[in-house]
Structure formats: structure tokens, C-alpha cells
CSV table of C-alpha atoms in Angstrom, one decimal:
chain,number,residue,atom,x,y,z
A,1,UNK,CA,5.4,-119.2,100.3
A,2,UNK,CA,7.0,-116.4,98.0
A,3,UNK,CA,10.6,-117.2,97.0
A,4,UNK,CA,13.4,-115.3,98.4
A,5,UNK,CA,17.0,-115.1,97.4
A,6,UNK,CA,20.3,-114.8,99.2
A,7,UNK,CA,21.9,-112.4,96.7
A,8,UNK,CA,25.2,-111.3,98.4
A,9,UNK,CA,27.6,-112.3,101.1
A,10,UNK,CA,30.6,-110.9,102.8
A,11,UNK,CA,32.8,-112.0,105.6
A,12,UNK,CA,36.0,-110.4,107.3
A,13,UNK,CA,39.1,-112.1,108.1
A,14,UNK,CA,38.5,-113.5,111.8
A,15,UNK,CA,41.2,-113.1,114.4
A,16,UNK,CA,42.5,-110.0,115.8
A,17,UNK,CA,41.3,-106.5,114.7
A,18,UNK,CA,42.9,-103.9,117.2
A,19,UNK,CA,41.2,-100.6,117.3
A,20,UNK,CA,38.2,-101.8,115.5
A,21,UNK,CA,34.8,-102.0,117.3
A,22,UNK,CA,31.4,-103.9,116.6
A,23,UNK,CA,30.1,-101.5,114.2
A,24,UNK,CA,33.4,-101.1,112.3
A,25,UNK,CA,33.5,-104.9,111.7
A,26,UNK,CA,29.7,-105.0,110.8
A,27,UNK,CA,30.5,-102.2,108.2
A,28,UNK,CA,33.3,-103.9,106.5
A,29,UNK,CA,31.3,-107.2,106.2
A,30,UNK,CA,28.1,-105.1,104.9
A,31,UNK,CA,30.0,-103.4,102.2
A,32,UNK,CA,31.6,-106.8,101.2
A,33,UNK,CA,28.0,-108.3,100.8
A,34,UNK,CA,26.6,-105.2,99.0
A,35,UNK,CA,29.7,-105.4,96.5
A,36,UNK,CA,29.1,-109.1,96.1
A,37,UNK,CA,25.5,-108.4,95.1
A,38,UNK,CA,26.4,-105.3,93.0
A,39,UNK,CA,23.9,-103.1,95.2
A,40,UNK,CA,24.3,-99.9,96.8
A,41,UNK,CA,23.5,-98.9,100.3
A,42,UNK,CA,20.4,-97.2,99.1
A,43,UNK,CA,19.0,-100.3,97.7
A,44,UNK,CA,18.6,-101.8,101.1
A,45,UNK,CA,15.3,-101.2,102.9
A,46,UNK,CA,15.6,-103.7,105.7
A,47,UNK,CA,18.1,-104.3,108.4
A,48,UNK,CA,18.3,-107.2,110.8
A,49,UNK,CA,21.3,-107.6,113.3
A,50,UNK,CA,22.2,-109.6,116.3
A,51,UNK,CA,23.7,-108.6,119.6
A,52,UNK,CA,27.1,-107.5,120.6
A,53,UNK,CA,28.6,-108.3,124.2
A,54,UNK,CA,31.3,-105.5,123.5
A,55,UNK,CA,28.6,-102.9,122.4
A,56,UNK,CA,25.4,-104.0,124.3
A,57,UNK,CA,23.1,-101.2,123.1
A,58,UNK,CA,19.5,-101.7,123.4
A,59,UNK,CA,19.0,-100.6,119.8
A,60,UNK,CA,21.9,-102.0,117.9
A,61,UNK,CA,20.1,-102.1,114.6
A,62,UNK,CA,19.3,-98.6,114.6
A,63,UNK,CA,22.8,-97.7,115.9
A,64,UNK,CA,24.4,-99.6,113.0
A,65,UNK,CA,22.0,-98.2,110.5
A,66,UNK,CA,23.1,-94.7,111.5
A,67,UNK,CA,26.8,-95.7,111.3
A,68,UNK,CA,26.5,-97.2,108.1
A,69,UNK,CA,24.2,-94.7,106.4
A,70,UNK,CA,21.1,-96.6,106.0
A,71,UNK,CA,17.3,-95.5,106.4
A,72,UNK,CA,15.5,-98.8,106.4
A,73,UNK,CA,11.7,-99.0,106.7
A,74,UNK,CA,12.3,-102.1,108.8
A,75,UNK,CA,15.0,-102.6,111.5
A,76,UNK,CA,15.3,-105.3,114.2
A,77,UNK,CA,17.9,-106.9,116.5
A,78,UNK,CA,17.7,-110.4,117.6
A,79,UNK,CA,19.3,-112.6,120.5
A,80,UNK,CA,19.3,-116.4,120.2
A,81,UNK,CA,22.9,-117.1,121.2
A,82,UNK,CA,25.0,-118.9,118.5
A,83,UNK,CA,21.9,-119.6,116.6
A,84,UNK,CA,21.2,-115.9,116.1
A,85,UNK,CA,22.9,-115.6,112.6
A,86,UNK,CA,20.6,-118.3,110.9
A,87,UNK,CA,17.8,-117.0,112.8
A,88,UNK,CA,18.2,-113.5,111.3
A,89,UNK,CA,18.4,-115.1,108.0
A,90,UNK,CA,15.0,-116.9,108.7
A,91,UNK,CA,13.6,-113.6,110.0
A,92,UNK,CA,14.8,-111.8,106.7
A,93,UNK,CA,13.2,-114.6,104.7
A,94,UNK,CA,9.8,-114.2,106.4
A,95,UNK,CA,9.9,-110.3,106.2
A,96,UNK,CA,10.7,-110.3,102.5
A,97,UNK,CA,8.2,-113.0,101.7
A,98,UNK,CA,5.6,-111.0,103.6
A,99,UNK,CA,6.5,-107.9,101.8
A,100,UNK,CA,7.9,-105.9,104.8
A,101,UNK,CA,10.8,-105.1,102.8
A,102,UNK,CA,12.4,-105.9,99.5
A,103,UNK,CA,16.1,-106.2,100.3
A,104,UNK,CA,17.4,-106.9,103.9
A,105,UNK,CA,20.8,-106.6,105.0
A,106,UNK,CA,21.6,-109.3,107.6
A,107,UNK,CA,24.7,-108.4,109.4
A,108,UNK,CA,26.6,-109.3,112.7
A,109,UNK,CA,30.0,-108.6,114.1
A,110,UNK,CA,32.0,-108.1,117.2
A,111,UNK,CA,35.6,-107.5,118.6
A,112,UNK,CA,35.4,-110.1,121.2
A,113,UNK,CA,39.2,-111.1,121.0
A,114,UNK,CA,40.6,-107.4,121.4
A,115,UNK,CA,37.7,-105.6,123.0
A,116,UNK,CA,36.9,-107.7,125.9
A,117,UNK,CA,39.1,-109.2,128.6
A,118,UNK,CA,39.1,-112.9,129.3
A,119,UNK,CA,37.3,-112.5,132.7
A,120,UNK,CA,34.6,-110.3,131.1
A,121,UNK,CA,34.1,-113.0,128.5
A,122,UNK,CA,33.8,-115.7,131.0
A,123,UNK,CA,31.3,-113.7,133.0
A,124,UNK,CA,29.1,-112.7,130.1
A,125,UNK,CA,28.8,-116.3,128.7
A,126,UNK,CA,28.4,-117.8,132.1
A,127,UNK,CA,24.9,-116.1,132.4
A,128,UNK,CA,23.6,-118.8,129.8
A,129,UNK,CA,23.5,-121.0,133.0
A,130,UNK,CA,20.6,-121.3,135.4
A,131,UNK,CA,21.0,-118.3,137.9
A,132,UNK,CA,19.9,-120.6,141.0
A,133,UNK,CA,21.0,-124.2,139.9
A,134,UNK,CA,23.9,-123.8,137.6
A,135,UNK,CA,25.8,-120.3,137.9
A,136,UNK,CA,26.4,-120.6,141.7
A,137,UNK,CA,28.3,-123.9,141.2
A,138,UNK,CA,30.8,-122.1,139.0
A,139,UNK,CA,30.0,-123.9,135.8
A,140,UNK,CA,30.9,-122.3,132.4
A,141,UNK,CA,30.0,-123.0,128.9
A,142,UNK,CA,32.9,-125.5,128.3
A,143,UNK,CA,32.0,-127.4,131.6
A,144,UNK,CA,28.4,-127.9,130.4
A,145,UNK,CA,29.8,-129.3,127.0
A,146,UNK,CA,32.2,-131.3,129.0
A,147,UNK,CA,29.4,-133.1,130.7
A,148,UNK,CA,27.6,-133.6,127.4
A,149,UNK,CA,30.7,-135.1,126.0
A,150,UNK,CA,30.9,-137.6,129.0
A,151,UNK,CA,27.5,-138.5,128.3
A,152,UNK,CA,28.1,-139.2,124.6
A,153,UNK,CA,31.1,-141.4,125.4
A,154,UNK,CA,29.2,-143.4,127.8
A,155,UNK,CA,26.0,-143.8,125.7
A,156,UNK,CA,27.2,-143.7,122.1
A,157,UNK,CA,30.7,-145.0,122.2
A,158,UNK,CA,32.7,-141.8,121.3
A,159,UNK,CA,36.3,-141.5,122.2
A,160,UNK,CA,38.3,-138.5,122.9
A,161,UNK,CA,40.1,-139.3,119.7
A,162,UNK,CA,36.9,-139.3,117.7
A,163,UNK,CA,36.2,-135.7,119.0
A,164,UNK,CA,39.7,-134.9,118.1
A,165,UNK,CA,39.2,-136.1,114.5
A,166,UNK,CA,36.7,-133.3,114.1
A,167,UNK,CA,39.2,-130.7,115.3
A,168,UNK,CA,41.7,-131.9,112.8
A,169,UNK,CA,39.3,-131.9,110.0
A,170,UNK,CA,38.3,-128.4,110.7
A,171,UNK,CA,41.9,-127.2,110.8
A,172,UNK,CA,42.7,-129.0,107.5
A,173,UNK,CA,39.9,-127.2,105.9
A,174,UNK,CA,40.8,-123.7,107.5
A,175,UNK,CA,44.3,-124.2,106.0
A,176,UNK,CA,43.1,-123.3,102.7
A,177,UNK,CA,41.3,-120.2,103.6
A,178,UNK,CA,43.5,-117.0,104.2
A,179,UNK,CA,40.7,-115.4,106.4
A,180,UNK,CA,40.9,-118.3,109.1
A,181,UNK,CA,42.1,-117.4,112.4
A,182,UNK,CA,44.1,-120.7,112.7
A,183,UNK,CA,45.5,-122.3,109.7
A,184,UNK,CA,48.5,-124.4,110.9
A,185,UNK,CA,47.6,-128.2,110.5
A,186,UNK,CA,47.1,-130.3,113.7
A,187,UNK,CA,47.1,-133.9,114.5
A,188,UNK,CA,44.8,-136.2,116.8
A,189,UNK,CA,47.8,-136.4,119.1
A,190,UNK,CA,48.2,-132.8,119.3
A,191,UNK,CA,44.5,-132.3,120.2
A,192,UNK,CA,44.7,-134.9,122.9
A,193,UNK,CA,47.9,-133.4,124.4
A,194,UNK,CA,46.5,-130.0,124.4
A,195,UNK,CA,45.5,-128.2,127.6
A,196,UNK,CA,42.5,-129.7,129.5
A,197,UNK,CA,39.6,-127.3,129.7
A,198,UNK,CA,36.8,-129.3,130.9
A,199,UNK,CA,37.1,-133.1,130.8
A,200,UNK,CA,37.1,-134.6,128.4
A,201,UNK,CA,37.5,-131.4,126.2
A,202,UNK,CA,40.9,-129.9,125.6
A,203,UNK,CA,41.7,-126.5,124.3
A,204,UNK,CA,41.7,-127.7,120.8
A,205,UNK,CA,38.3,-129.2,121.1
A,206,UNK,CA,37.0,-125.6,121.8
A,207,UNK,CA,36.5,-122.8,119.4
A,208,UNK,CA,38.6,-119.7,119.6
A,209,UNK,CA,37.5,-116.2,120.6
A,210,UNK,CA,37.8,-113.8,117.7
A,211,UNK,CA,37.2,-110.3,116.1
A,212,UNK,CA,35.3,-110.3,112.9
A,213,UNK,CA,32.0,-109.4,110.9
A,214,UNK,CA,29.8,-111.1,108.5
A,215,UNK,CA,26.7,-110.0,106.4
A,216,UNK,CA,24.3,-111.4,103.7
A,217,UNK,CA,21.5,-109.9,101.7
A,218,UNK,CA,18.1,-111.4,101.3
A,219,UNK,CA,16.0,-110.1,98.5
A,220,UNK,CA,12.7,-110.7,97.0
A,221,UNK,CA,14.2,-110.8,93.5
A,222,UNK,CA,16.5,-113.1,91.9
A,223,UNK,CA,19.3,-110.5,91.1
A,224,UNK,CA,22.9,-109.9,91.0
A,225,UNK,CA,25.6,-112.4,89.7
A,226,UNK,CA,25.3,-115.1,92.4
A,227,UNK,CA,21.7,-115.7,93.7
A,228,UNK,CA,20.6,-118.6,95.8
A,229,UNK,CA,17.0,-119.6,96.8
A,230,UNK,CA,16.1,-120.0,100.5
A,231,UNK,CA,13.6,-122.9,100.2
A,232,UNK,CA,13.4,-124.1,103.9
A,233,UNK,CA,13.7,-122.6,107.5
A,234,UNK,CA,12.7,-124.0,110.7
A,235,UNK,CA,13.4,-123.6,114.5
A,236,UNK,CA,13.2,-125.8,117.6
A,237,UNK,CA,13.5,-124.7,121.2
A,238,UNK,CA,14.1,-127.0,124.3
A,239,UNK,CA,14.7,-126.0,127.9
A,240,UNK,CA,17.1,-123.0,128.1
A,241,UNK,CA,19.1,-124.6,130.8
A,242,UNK,CA,21.0,-128.0,130.7
A,243,UNK,CA,19.6,-128.9,134.1
A,244,UNK,CA,16.3,-128.6,132.8
A,245,UNK,CA,16.7,-130.7,129.6
A,246,UNK,CA,14.5,-133.7,129.3
A,247,UNK,CA,17.1,-135.7,127.4
A,248,UNK,CA,20.7,-135.5,126.7
A,249,UNK,CA,20.2,-137.9,123.8
A,250,UNK,CA,18.0,-135.7,121.6
A,251,UNK,CA,18.3,-132.0,121.7
A,252,UNK,CA,15.9,-131.3,118.6
A,253,UNK,CA,18.3,-130.8,115.9
A,254,UNK,CA,16.9,-133.8,114.0
A,255,UNK,CA,13.2,-132.5,114.2
A,256,UNK,CA,14.4,-129.0,113.4
A,257,UNK,CA,16.1,-130.0,110.2
A,258,UNK,CA,13.4,-132.3,109.0
A,259,UNK,CA,10.9,-129.5,109.1
A,260,UNK,CA,13.2,-127.3,107.1
A,261,UNK,CA,13.8,-130.2,104.5
A,262,UNK,CA,10.0,-130.8,104.4
A,263,UNK,CA,9.2,-127.2,103.7
A,264,UNK,CA,11.9,-127.2,100.9
A,265,UNK,CA,10.3,-130.4,99.3
A,266,UNK,CA,13.7,-132.2,100.0
A,267,UNK,CA,14.9,-135.2,101.9
A,268,UNK,CA,18.2,-135.7,103.6
A,269,UNK,CA,19.6,-137.7,100.9
A,270,UNK,CA,19.3,-134.6,98.7
A,271,UNK,CA,21.7,-132.5,100.6
A,272,UNK,CA,25.1,-132.1,99.0
A,273,UNK,CA,26.8,-129.6,101.4
A,274,UNK,CA,26.5,-129.4,105.0
A,275,UNK,CA,27.3,-126.3,107.1
A,276,UNK,CA,26.8,-127.3,110.9
A,277,UNK,CA,27.5,-125.3,114.1
A,278,UNK,CA,30.8,-126.5,115.8
A,279,UNK,CA,31.5,-124.3,119.0
A,280,UNK,CA,33.0,-127.4,120.4
A,281,UNK,CA,34.0,-130.7,118.7
A,282,UNK,CA,31.2,-132.6,120.8
A,283,UNK,CA,28.6,-130.0,119.5
A,284,UNK,CA,29.5,-131.0,116.0
A,285,UNK,CA,29.4,-134.6,116.6
A,286,UNK,CA,26.0,-134.3,118.3
A,287,UNK,CA,24.4,-132.2,115.5
A,288,UNK,CA,25.9,-134.2,112.8
A,289,UNK,CA,24.5,-137.4,114.5
A,290,UNK,CA,21.2,-136.1,115.6
A,291,UNK,CA,20.4,-134.7,112.0
A,292,UNK,CA,21.3,-138.0,110.4
A,293,UNK,CA,24.5,-137.0,108.6
A,294,UNK,CA,26.4,-139.4,110.6
A,295,UNK,CA,25.4,-142.7,112.6
A,296,UNK,CA,25.6,-142.4,116.3
A,297,UNK,CA,28.9,-142.5,117.5
A,298,UNK,CA,30.6,-142.6,114.1
A,299,UNK,CA,31.0,-138.8,113.3
A,300,UNK,CA,34.8,-139.0,114.0
A,301,UNK,CA,35.5,-142.1,112.2
A,302,UNK,CA,33.8,-140.7,109.0
A,303,UNK,CA,35.8,-137.5,109.4
A,304,UNK,CA,39.0,-139.6,109.5
A,305,UNK,CA,37.9,-141.5,106.5
A,306,UNK,CA,37.4,-138.3,104.3
A,307,UNK,CA,33.5,-138.6,104.3
A,308,UNK,CA,33.3,-134.7,105.3
A,309,UNK,CA,36.1,-133.5,103.0
A,310,UNK,CA,35.8,-131.3,99.7
A,311,UNK,CA,35.8,-134.6,97.6
A,312,UNK,CA,34.0,-136.8,100.3
A,313,UNK,CA,30.2,-137.9,100.3
A,314,UNK,CA,29.3,-134.9,102.4
A,315,UNK,CA,31.4,-131.7,102.4
A,316,UNK,CA,31.1,-130.0,105.8
A,317,UNK,CA,32.3,-126.5,106.8
A,318,UNK,CA,34.9,-126.1,104.3
A,319,UNK,CA,36.1,-122.8,105.6
A,320,UNK,CA,37.3,-124.3,108.9
A,321,UNK,CA,34.1,-123.7,111.0
A,322,UNK,CA,34.1,-122.0,114.3
A,323,UNK,CA,36.9,-124.5,115.5
A,324,UNK,CA,39.4,-122.9,113.1
A,325,UNK,CA,38.0,-120.0,111.0
A,326,UNK,CA,36.9,-118.4,114.3
A,327,UNK,CA,34.0,-117.4,116.5
A,328,UNK,CA,33.2,-113.7,117.0
A,329,UNK,CA,29.6,-114.1,118.5
A,330,UNK,CA,26.6,-113.5,116.0
A,331,UNK,CA,29.0,-113.4,113.0
A,332,UNK,CA,30.6,-116.9,114.0
A,333,UNK,CA,28.1,-119.2,112.3
A,334,UNK,CA,27.2,-116.8,109.7
A,335,UNK,CA,30.7,-117.4,108.1
A,336,UNK,CA,29.4,-121.0,107.5
A,337,UNK,CA,26.7,-119.4,105.4
A,338,UNK,CA,29.1,-117.3,103.5
A,339,UNK,CA,31.2,-120.3,102.6
A,340,UNK,CA,28.0,-122.2,101.6
A,341,UNK,CA,27.3,-119.3,99.1
A,342,UNK,CA,30.8,-119.6,97.8
A,343,UNK,CA,30.5,-123.2,97.5
A,344,UNK,CA,27.2,-123.3,95.8
A,345,UNK,CA,28.2,-120.7,93.2
A,346,UNK,CA,31.4,-122.2,92.4
A,347,UNK,CA,33.7,-119.5,93.9
A,348,UNK,CA,35.5,-121.4,96.5
A,349,UNK,CA,38.9,-121.9,94.7
A,350,UNK,CA,41.0,-124.5,96.1
A,351,UNK,CA,38.4,-125.3,98.7
A,352,UNK,CA,35.7,-126.1,96.1
A,353,UNK,CA,33.5,-129.1,96.9
A,354,UNK,CA,33.0,-131.5,94.1
A,355,UNK,CA,29.2,-130.8,94.2
A,356,UNK,CA,27.1,-128.4,96.4
A,357,UNK,CA,23.6,-128.1,94.7
A,358,UNK,CA,21.6,-128.3,98.0
A,359,UNK,CA,23.0,-127.1,101.1
A,360,UNK,CA,21.7,-127.8,104.7
A,361,UNK,CA,22.8,-125.2,107.4
A,362,UNK,CA,22.1,-125.7,111.3
A,363,UNK,CA,23.1,-123.7,114.2
A,364,UNK,CA,22.3,-123.8,117.8
A,365,UNK,CA,22.2,-121.2,120.7
A,366,UNK,CA,22.7,-121.9,124.5
A,367,UNK,CA,23.8,-125.2,125.2
A,368,UNK,CA,22.1,-127.1,122.4
A,369,UNK,CA,18.8,-125.4,123.6
A,370,UNK,CA,17.6,-123.3,120.5
A,371,UNK,CA,17.9,-124.6,116.8
A,372,UNK,CA,17.7,-123.1,113.4
A,373,UNK,CA,17.8,-124.9,110.2
A,374,UNK,CA,18.1,-123.5,106.8
A,375,UNK,CA,18.0,-125.0,103.1
A,376,UNK,CA,19.6,-123.2,100.3
A,377,UNK,CA,19.4,-124.2,96.5
A,378,UNK,CA,20.7,-122.7,93.3
A,379,UNK,CA,18.3,-120.1,91.8
A,380,UNK,CA,18.4,-121.4,88.3
């Protein structure tokens, strides 16, 4: 396949942005990405974006193009839950490789924290459940993940403290990033003592709701001061609903990453930096273990031992992940991608990993139902 390059990235501070809407936040992130790539708006001929629950327009891509002053020859909006950001990058990669556009702006953003009430958020996200077999029973997304966490504890030997270690790790990483929503260090005891949400998950096992925006630029040309190659991309899709899942022990993350690595001509042992979706601590545990970045039941212990720290064997989500940097819908996991770009180009400051030459990124949408994996490498 023709090479494509990630040539620019930008991310806003995550948290509260009163008075700013979806396209405002997307615009800030898009301009940051253009500045990072040293490009102008007129250099962009393609646009892909996600969805917004606070601005649910049927044609969000063209709405944003109008707002930001773009006239793309290709524009497309995508919906794949939490996996949308990486799916957008995969789409841009395929479109650029196929010649549909030369430079595609990939952008997401939303004011979920200040632009939507708690009840509205719960109602929107509850629709992930099956309308006949799940939603009428009152289940919410945290409840589904609570069930999965209980299964993990029974089958693989995880403890609540193991899950808590992952929350502590993400907060430790976020403490070094001025854009993170939550930076105050926490302890395992504080996680375990925090308010119950969906047994065994506590509030500190769950990502926050945020305002924010994120953008990257995918180009046909190795250009700008900080290019990376996109060398692998793959997807895997299970049943949409938890009640229809054939297994709670294999959600497909391992198969998805294996295909992305194969496309890149790499093995898991070649990966030096990991950017893994972490909507809940149990999400992160499952994905790390299915992918093979941790043995079954051991992800929490490895976190405690420093394995996933900047100077550890597998640096992970060094910006703080969804759990502490924040989660604003489509842009949530895209912040993982921006951090990978910074790490791989030596621009992460005090967060800089010891090595980050090959990065593996993985996101999921729904309740572990849709998976997208990406492999990034240095352009030189």
C-alpha cells in the first residue's frame, strides 16, 4: 500500500470550556494541528470527523467545513463509539493511499461536560444497550462494564485493587500534563474508597465527562517537521450488544492488533509505546491482556511494578488516558494519538518515554464490540 504520514496533531485542554460548542472546540484543535504541521487551511483537501451528542447534525463534516473555512473535495462523518477517532485515522489513511485526497484533516470535539445535563448524557449513552433485552432493565454503560469486571475477577483472578492500580497509574501520568482534566495524585486506597458506581467499579475506575477537541493531519507526503508513517491499520467487530457476545473472554482486540502488526511487518515484541483505550480500568485491563501486553490477570500488578511507566518496558498512555486526561467523545481517544505523536518525535518534555520508535494504538467502541488498531513508526 502507498505510504501515508501523520504530519501534524493538536489537542485542547480537557475539562470545562463554558460557552464553547462542538465546532468551537474542533476548530481550536484543527488550528493547533495545522500549526504543528506548518500548513494552511487551504492546503487541506479532505475532512473526516466523528459525531457529537451535543450537536447531533446529520452532516457534521460539512457543518464544520463551513465553520472552519474549508472547501474539501472529500468530507465524511463516522460513528463508531469510542473507536471513532482511530477509525477516522484509518479511513484517512486509506483515502490518501487511494488518491481521494492529498491531505486530510481528522478532527473531533465536543462540549459534553458543559453542554449536556447528566440525565441527557445517561440517556444518550444508554442507547448502546439492546432496546429489547438490555435498556428496559435499566442498565447503563458502567453497569455493563461492572458485569465484565466481575467476570474478569472470577475467571482471571483480578482484584479490585488490581483495577485501582491502573487508575493510579493514569493519574500519575496526567500529573505531568498541564492539559489534563485531573492531575492530583491518587492512591489505591482512595480508588477503593471512592463512591460505588457499578460493582465492583468505583467512580475513580471510570473516566470523567469532559469538554475538548483533538485533530491530526494525514498526508500523502512526508512533510513538515514531525512526520510519522502509518504502517498498519485494522478493525474487528463483534456483536453490538453485551447480551449477544459469544464470549466474555475474547472480545477480538488480540486478533485486531495482530492484523495491524502483520500489515506493518511488525511483531508485538517490536512495539515500544502503547496507546490503549481506557474508558474504565477494566477496559484497560482487558485490552492490555487480550493484546498480549500483559499476561491474563497481571496488568494491575505490572502497573504497580512500573512496567507501563515512561522508563518502564512498555510506556502506556503517558498523557493520563481517558481516566485522567479526560473523555469528550470522539476526541477522547484521539488524545492518545496526539501523545503518541509527541512521544515518537521527542516532544513530550517531562513525560518523555525512554524509547518510542514503534507505537501500537488500540481503541474500542460500544461495550468492547468494535475495535480499531493502528501502528505508527518514525518516517526517517
